[in-house]
PDB file of C-alpha atoms in Angstrom:
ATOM      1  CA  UNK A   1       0.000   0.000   0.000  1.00  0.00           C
ATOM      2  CA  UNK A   2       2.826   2.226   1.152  1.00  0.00           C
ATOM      3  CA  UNK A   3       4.463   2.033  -2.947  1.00  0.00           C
ATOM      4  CA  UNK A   4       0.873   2.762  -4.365  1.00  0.00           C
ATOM      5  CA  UNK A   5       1.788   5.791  -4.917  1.00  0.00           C
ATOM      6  CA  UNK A   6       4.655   5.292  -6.915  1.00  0.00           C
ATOM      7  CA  UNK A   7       3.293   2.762  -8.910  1.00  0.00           C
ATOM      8  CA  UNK A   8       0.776   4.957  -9.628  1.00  0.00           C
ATOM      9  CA  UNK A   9       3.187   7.736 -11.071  1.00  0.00           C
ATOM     10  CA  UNK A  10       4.929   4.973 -12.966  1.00  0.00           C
ATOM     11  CA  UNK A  11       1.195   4.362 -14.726  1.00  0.00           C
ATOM     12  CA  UNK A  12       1.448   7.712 -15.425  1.00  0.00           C
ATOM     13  CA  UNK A  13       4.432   8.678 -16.650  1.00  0.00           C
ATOM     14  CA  UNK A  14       4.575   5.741 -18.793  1.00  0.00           C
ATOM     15  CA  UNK A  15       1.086   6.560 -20.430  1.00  0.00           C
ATOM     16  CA  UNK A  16       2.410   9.674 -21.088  1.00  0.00           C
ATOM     17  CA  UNK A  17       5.572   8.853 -22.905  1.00  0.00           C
ATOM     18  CA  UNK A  18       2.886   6.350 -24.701  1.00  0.00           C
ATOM     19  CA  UNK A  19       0.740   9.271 -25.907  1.00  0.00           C
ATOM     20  CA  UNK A  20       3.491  11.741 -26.971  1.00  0.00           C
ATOM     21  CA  UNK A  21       5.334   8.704 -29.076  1.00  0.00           C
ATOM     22  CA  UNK A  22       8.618   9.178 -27.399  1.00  0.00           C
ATOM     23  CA  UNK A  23       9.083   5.640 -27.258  1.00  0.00           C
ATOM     24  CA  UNK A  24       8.072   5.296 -30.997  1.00  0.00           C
ATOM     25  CA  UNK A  25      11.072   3.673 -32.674  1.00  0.00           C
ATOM     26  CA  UNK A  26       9.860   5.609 -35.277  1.00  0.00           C
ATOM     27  CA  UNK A  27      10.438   8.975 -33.755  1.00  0.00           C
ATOM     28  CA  UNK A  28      13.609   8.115 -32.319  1.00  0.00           C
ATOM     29  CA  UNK A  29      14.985   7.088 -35.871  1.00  0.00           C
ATOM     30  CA  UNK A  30      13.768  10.381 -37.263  1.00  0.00           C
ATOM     31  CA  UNK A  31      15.204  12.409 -34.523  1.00  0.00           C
ATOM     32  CA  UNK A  32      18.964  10.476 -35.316  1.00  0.00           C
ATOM     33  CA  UNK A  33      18.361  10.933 -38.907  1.00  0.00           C
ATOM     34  CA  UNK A  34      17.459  14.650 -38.162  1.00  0.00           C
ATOM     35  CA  UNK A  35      13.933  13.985 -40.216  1.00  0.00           C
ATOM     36  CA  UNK A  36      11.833  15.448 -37.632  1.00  0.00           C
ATOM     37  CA  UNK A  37      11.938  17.728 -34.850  1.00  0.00           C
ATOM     38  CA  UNK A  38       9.578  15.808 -32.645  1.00  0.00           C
ATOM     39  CA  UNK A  39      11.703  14.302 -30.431  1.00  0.00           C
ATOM     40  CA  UNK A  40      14.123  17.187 -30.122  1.00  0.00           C
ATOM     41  CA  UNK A  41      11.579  19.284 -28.837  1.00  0.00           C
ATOM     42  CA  UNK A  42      10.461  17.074 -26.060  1.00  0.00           C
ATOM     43  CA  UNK A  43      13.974  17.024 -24.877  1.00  0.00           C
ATOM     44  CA  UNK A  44      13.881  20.711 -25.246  1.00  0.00           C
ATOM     45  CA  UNK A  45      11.245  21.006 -22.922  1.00  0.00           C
ATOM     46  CA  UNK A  46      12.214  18.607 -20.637  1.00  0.00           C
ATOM     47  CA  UNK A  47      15.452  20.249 -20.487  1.00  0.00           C
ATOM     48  CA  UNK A  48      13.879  23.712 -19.988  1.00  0.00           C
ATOM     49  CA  UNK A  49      11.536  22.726 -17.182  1.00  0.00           C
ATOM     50  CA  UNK A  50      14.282  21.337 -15.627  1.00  0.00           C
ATOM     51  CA  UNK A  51      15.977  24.173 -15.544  1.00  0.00           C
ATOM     52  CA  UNK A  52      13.315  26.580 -14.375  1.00  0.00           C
ATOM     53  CA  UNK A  53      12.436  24.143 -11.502  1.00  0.00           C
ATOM     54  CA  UNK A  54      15.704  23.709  -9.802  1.00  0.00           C
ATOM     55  CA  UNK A  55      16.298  27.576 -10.132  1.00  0.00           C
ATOM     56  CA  UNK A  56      12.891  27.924  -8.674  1.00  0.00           C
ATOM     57  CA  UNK A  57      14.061  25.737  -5.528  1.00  0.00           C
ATOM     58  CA  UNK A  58      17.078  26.893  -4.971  1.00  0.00           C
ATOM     59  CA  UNK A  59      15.453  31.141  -5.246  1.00  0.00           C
ATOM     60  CA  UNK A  60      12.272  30.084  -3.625  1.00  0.00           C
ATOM     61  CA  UNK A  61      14.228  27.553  -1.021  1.00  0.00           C
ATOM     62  CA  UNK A  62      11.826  24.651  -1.845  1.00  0.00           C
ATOM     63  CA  UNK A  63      11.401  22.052   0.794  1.00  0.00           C
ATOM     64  CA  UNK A  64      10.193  18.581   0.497  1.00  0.00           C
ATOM     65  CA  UNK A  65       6.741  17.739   1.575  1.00  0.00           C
ATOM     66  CA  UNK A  66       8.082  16.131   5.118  1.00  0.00           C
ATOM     67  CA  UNK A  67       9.641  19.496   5.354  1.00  0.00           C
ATOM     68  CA  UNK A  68      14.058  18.889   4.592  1.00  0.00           C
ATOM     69  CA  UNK A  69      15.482  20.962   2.653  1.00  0.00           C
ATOM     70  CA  UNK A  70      16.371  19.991  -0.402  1.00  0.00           C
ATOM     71  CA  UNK A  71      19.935  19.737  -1.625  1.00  0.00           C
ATOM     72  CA  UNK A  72      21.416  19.630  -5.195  1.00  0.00           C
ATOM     73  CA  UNK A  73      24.754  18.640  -4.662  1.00  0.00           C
ATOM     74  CA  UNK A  74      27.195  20.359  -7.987  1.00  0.00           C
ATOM     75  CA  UNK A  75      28.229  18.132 -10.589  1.00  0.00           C
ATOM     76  CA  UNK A  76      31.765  18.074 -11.871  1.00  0.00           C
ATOM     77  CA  UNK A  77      32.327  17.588 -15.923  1.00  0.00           C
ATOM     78  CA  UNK A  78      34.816  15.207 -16.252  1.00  0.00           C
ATOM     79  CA  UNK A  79      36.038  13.668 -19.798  1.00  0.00           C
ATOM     80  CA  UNK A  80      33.664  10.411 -18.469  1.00  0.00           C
ATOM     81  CA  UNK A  81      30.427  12.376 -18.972  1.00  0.00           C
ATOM     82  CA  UNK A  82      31.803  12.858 -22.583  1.00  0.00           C
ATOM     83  CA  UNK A  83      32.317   9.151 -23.058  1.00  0.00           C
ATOM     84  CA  UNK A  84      29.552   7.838 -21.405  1.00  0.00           C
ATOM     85  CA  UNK A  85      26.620   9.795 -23.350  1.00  0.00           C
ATOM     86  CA  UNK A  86      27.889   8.624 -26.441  1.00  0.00           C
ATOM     87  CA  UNK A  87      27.945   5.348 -25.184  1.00  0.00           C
ATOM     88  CA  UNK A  88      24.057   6.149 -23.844  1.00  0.00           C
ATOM     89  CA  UNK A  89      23.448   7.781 -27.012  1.00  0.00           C
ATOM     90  CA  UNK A  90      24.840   4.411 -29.407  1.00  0.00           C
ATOM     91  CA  UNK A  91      22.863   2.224 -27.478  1.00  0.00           C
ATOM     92  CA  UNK A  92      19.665   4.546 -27.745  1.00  0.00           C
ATOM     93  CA  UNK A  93      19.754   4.709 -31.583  1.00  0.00           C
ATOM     94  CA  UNK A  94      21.018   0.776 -31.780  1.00  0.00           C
ATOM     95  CA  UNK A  95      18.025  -0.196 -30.025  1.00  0.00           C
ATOM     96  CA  UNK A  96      15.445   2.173 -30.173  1.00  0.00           C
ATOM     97  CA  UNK A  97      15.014   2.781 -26.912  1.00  0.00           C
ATOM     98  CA  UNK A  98      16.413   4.719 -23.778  1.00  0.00           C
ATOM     99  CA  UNK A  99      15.966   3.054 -20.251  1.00  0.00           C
ATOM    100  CA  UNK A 100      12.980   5.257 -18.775  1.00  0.00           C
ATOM    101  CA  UNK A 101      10.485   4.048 -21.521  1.00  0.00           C
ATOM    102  CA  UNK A 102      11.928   0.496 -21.579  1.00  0.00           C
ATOM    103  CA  UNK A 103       8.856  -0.915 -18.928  1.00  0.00           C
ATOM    104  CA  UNK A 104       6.268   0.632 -21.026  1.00  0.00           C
ATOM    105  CA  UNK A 105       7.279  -0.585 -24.051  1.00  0.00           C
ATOM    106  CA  UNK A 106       7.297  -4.210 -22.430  1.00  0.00           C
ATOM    107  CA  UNK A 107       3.918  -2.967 -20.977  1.00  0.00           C
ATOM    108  CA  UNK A 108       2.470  -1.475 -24.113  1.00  0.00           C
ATOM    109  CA  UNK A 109       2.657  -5.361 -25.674  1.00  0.00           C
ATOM    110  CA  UNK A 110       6.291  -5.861 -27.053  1.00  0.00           C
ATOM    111  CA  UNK A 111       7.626  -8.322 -25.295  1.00  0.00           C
ATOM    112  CA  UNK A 112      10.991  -8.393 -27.250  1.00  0.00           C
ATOM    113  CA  UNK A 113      11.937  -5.170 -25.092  1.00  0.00           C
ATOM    114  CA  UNK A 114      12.648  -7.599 -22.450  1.00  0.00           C
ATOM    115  CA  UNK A 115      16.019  -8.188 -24.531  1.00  0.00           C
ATOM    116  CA  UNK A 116      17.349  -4.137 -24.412  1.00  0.00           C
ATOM    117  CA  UNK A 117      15.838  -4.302 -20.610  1.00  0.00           C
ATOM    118  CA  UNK A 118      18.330  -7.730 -19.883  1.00  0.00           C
ATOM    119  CA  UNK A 119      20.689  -5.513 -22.034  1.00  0.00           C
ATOM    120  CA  UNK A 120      20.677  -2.158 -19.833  1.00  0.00           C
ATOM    121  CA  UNK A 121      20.771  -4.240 -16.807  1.00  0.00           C
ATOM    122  CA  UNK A 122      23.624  -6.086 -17.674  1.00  0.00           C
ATOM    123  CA  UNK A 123      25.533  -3.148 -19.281  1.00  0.00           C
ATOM    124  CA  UNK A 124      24.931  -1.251 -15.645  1.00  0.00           C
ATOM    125  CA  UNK A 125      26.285  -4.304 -14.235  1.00  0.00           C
ATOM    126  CA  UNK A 126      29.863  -4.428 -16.239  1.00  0.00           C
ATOM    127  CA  UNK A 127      29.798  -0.329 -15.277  1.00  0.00           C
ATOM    128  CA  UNK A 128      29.907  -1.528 -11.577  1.00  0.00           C
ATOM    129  CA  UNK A 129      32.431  -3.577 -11.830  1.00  0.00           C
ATOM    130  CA  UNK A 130      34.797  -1.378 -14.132  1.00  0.00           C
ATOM    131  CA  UNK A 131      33.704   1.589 -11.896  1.00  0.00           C
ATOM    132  CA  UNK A 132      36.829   2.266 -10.610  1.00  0.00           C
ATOM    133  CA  UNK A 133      38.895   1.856 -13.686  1.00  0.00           C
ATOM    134  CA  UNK A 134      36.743   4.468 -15.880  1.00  0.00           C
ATOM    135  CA  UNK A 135      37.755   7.806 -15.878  1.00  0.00           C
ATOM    136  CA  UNK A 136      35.338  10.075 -13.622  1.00  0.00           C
TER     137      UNK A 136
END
């Protein structure tokens, strides 16, 4: 009872990435052919809200609903970011898919997902253990 809530967002979330096609395979082939601006401007958004929410927490001084503060710890660029996105990016336009939309492709009745899902949770696995030897 205590998750309901979560898995209710999930529900969500993933009927919404349904609805706007971003996990069409379709759309994600035109946006690495740069045939359509679709997915581009999702990002675009994403990215912008993003940006206008944690300035609005950290102006406003935002706290969580139980009442902490909430901290955004810095992030350092490091030549690993560079190296890992295309890496993220490759196995995106390889397979069609990026890991948030993974479950509701499996959920909207293609089963074969379960393949790039085995795949991402394998690949995260071989990360851990090489973890230390990557450059960060």
């Amino acid at each position: 009872m205590k998750n309901l809530k979560y898995l209710l967002a999930g529900t969500i979330f993933g009927f919404i990435l349904i609805k706007a096609e971003v996990i069409s395979w379709f759309r994600i082939q035109e946006m690495f052919r740069f045939q359509a601006f679709h997915m581009y401007g999702i990002i675009g958004s994403a990215i912008v809200v993003g940006m206008i929410s944690i300035l609005l927490i950290k102006k406003l001084k935002i706290k969580t609903i139980s009442g902490e503060e909430i901290k955004i710890a810095p992030k350092e660029f490091t030549v690993g970011n560079i190296i890992g996105g295309l890496l993220f990016g490759l196995g995106w336009a390889m397979t069609g898919a990026c890991p948030g939309p993974l479950y509701a492709l499996i959920g909207s009745g293609l089963p074969i997902v379960i393949v790039t899902l085995l795949s991402a949770v394998l690949g995260t696995y071989v990360y851990g253990l090489l973890k230390n030897k990557l450059p960060h």
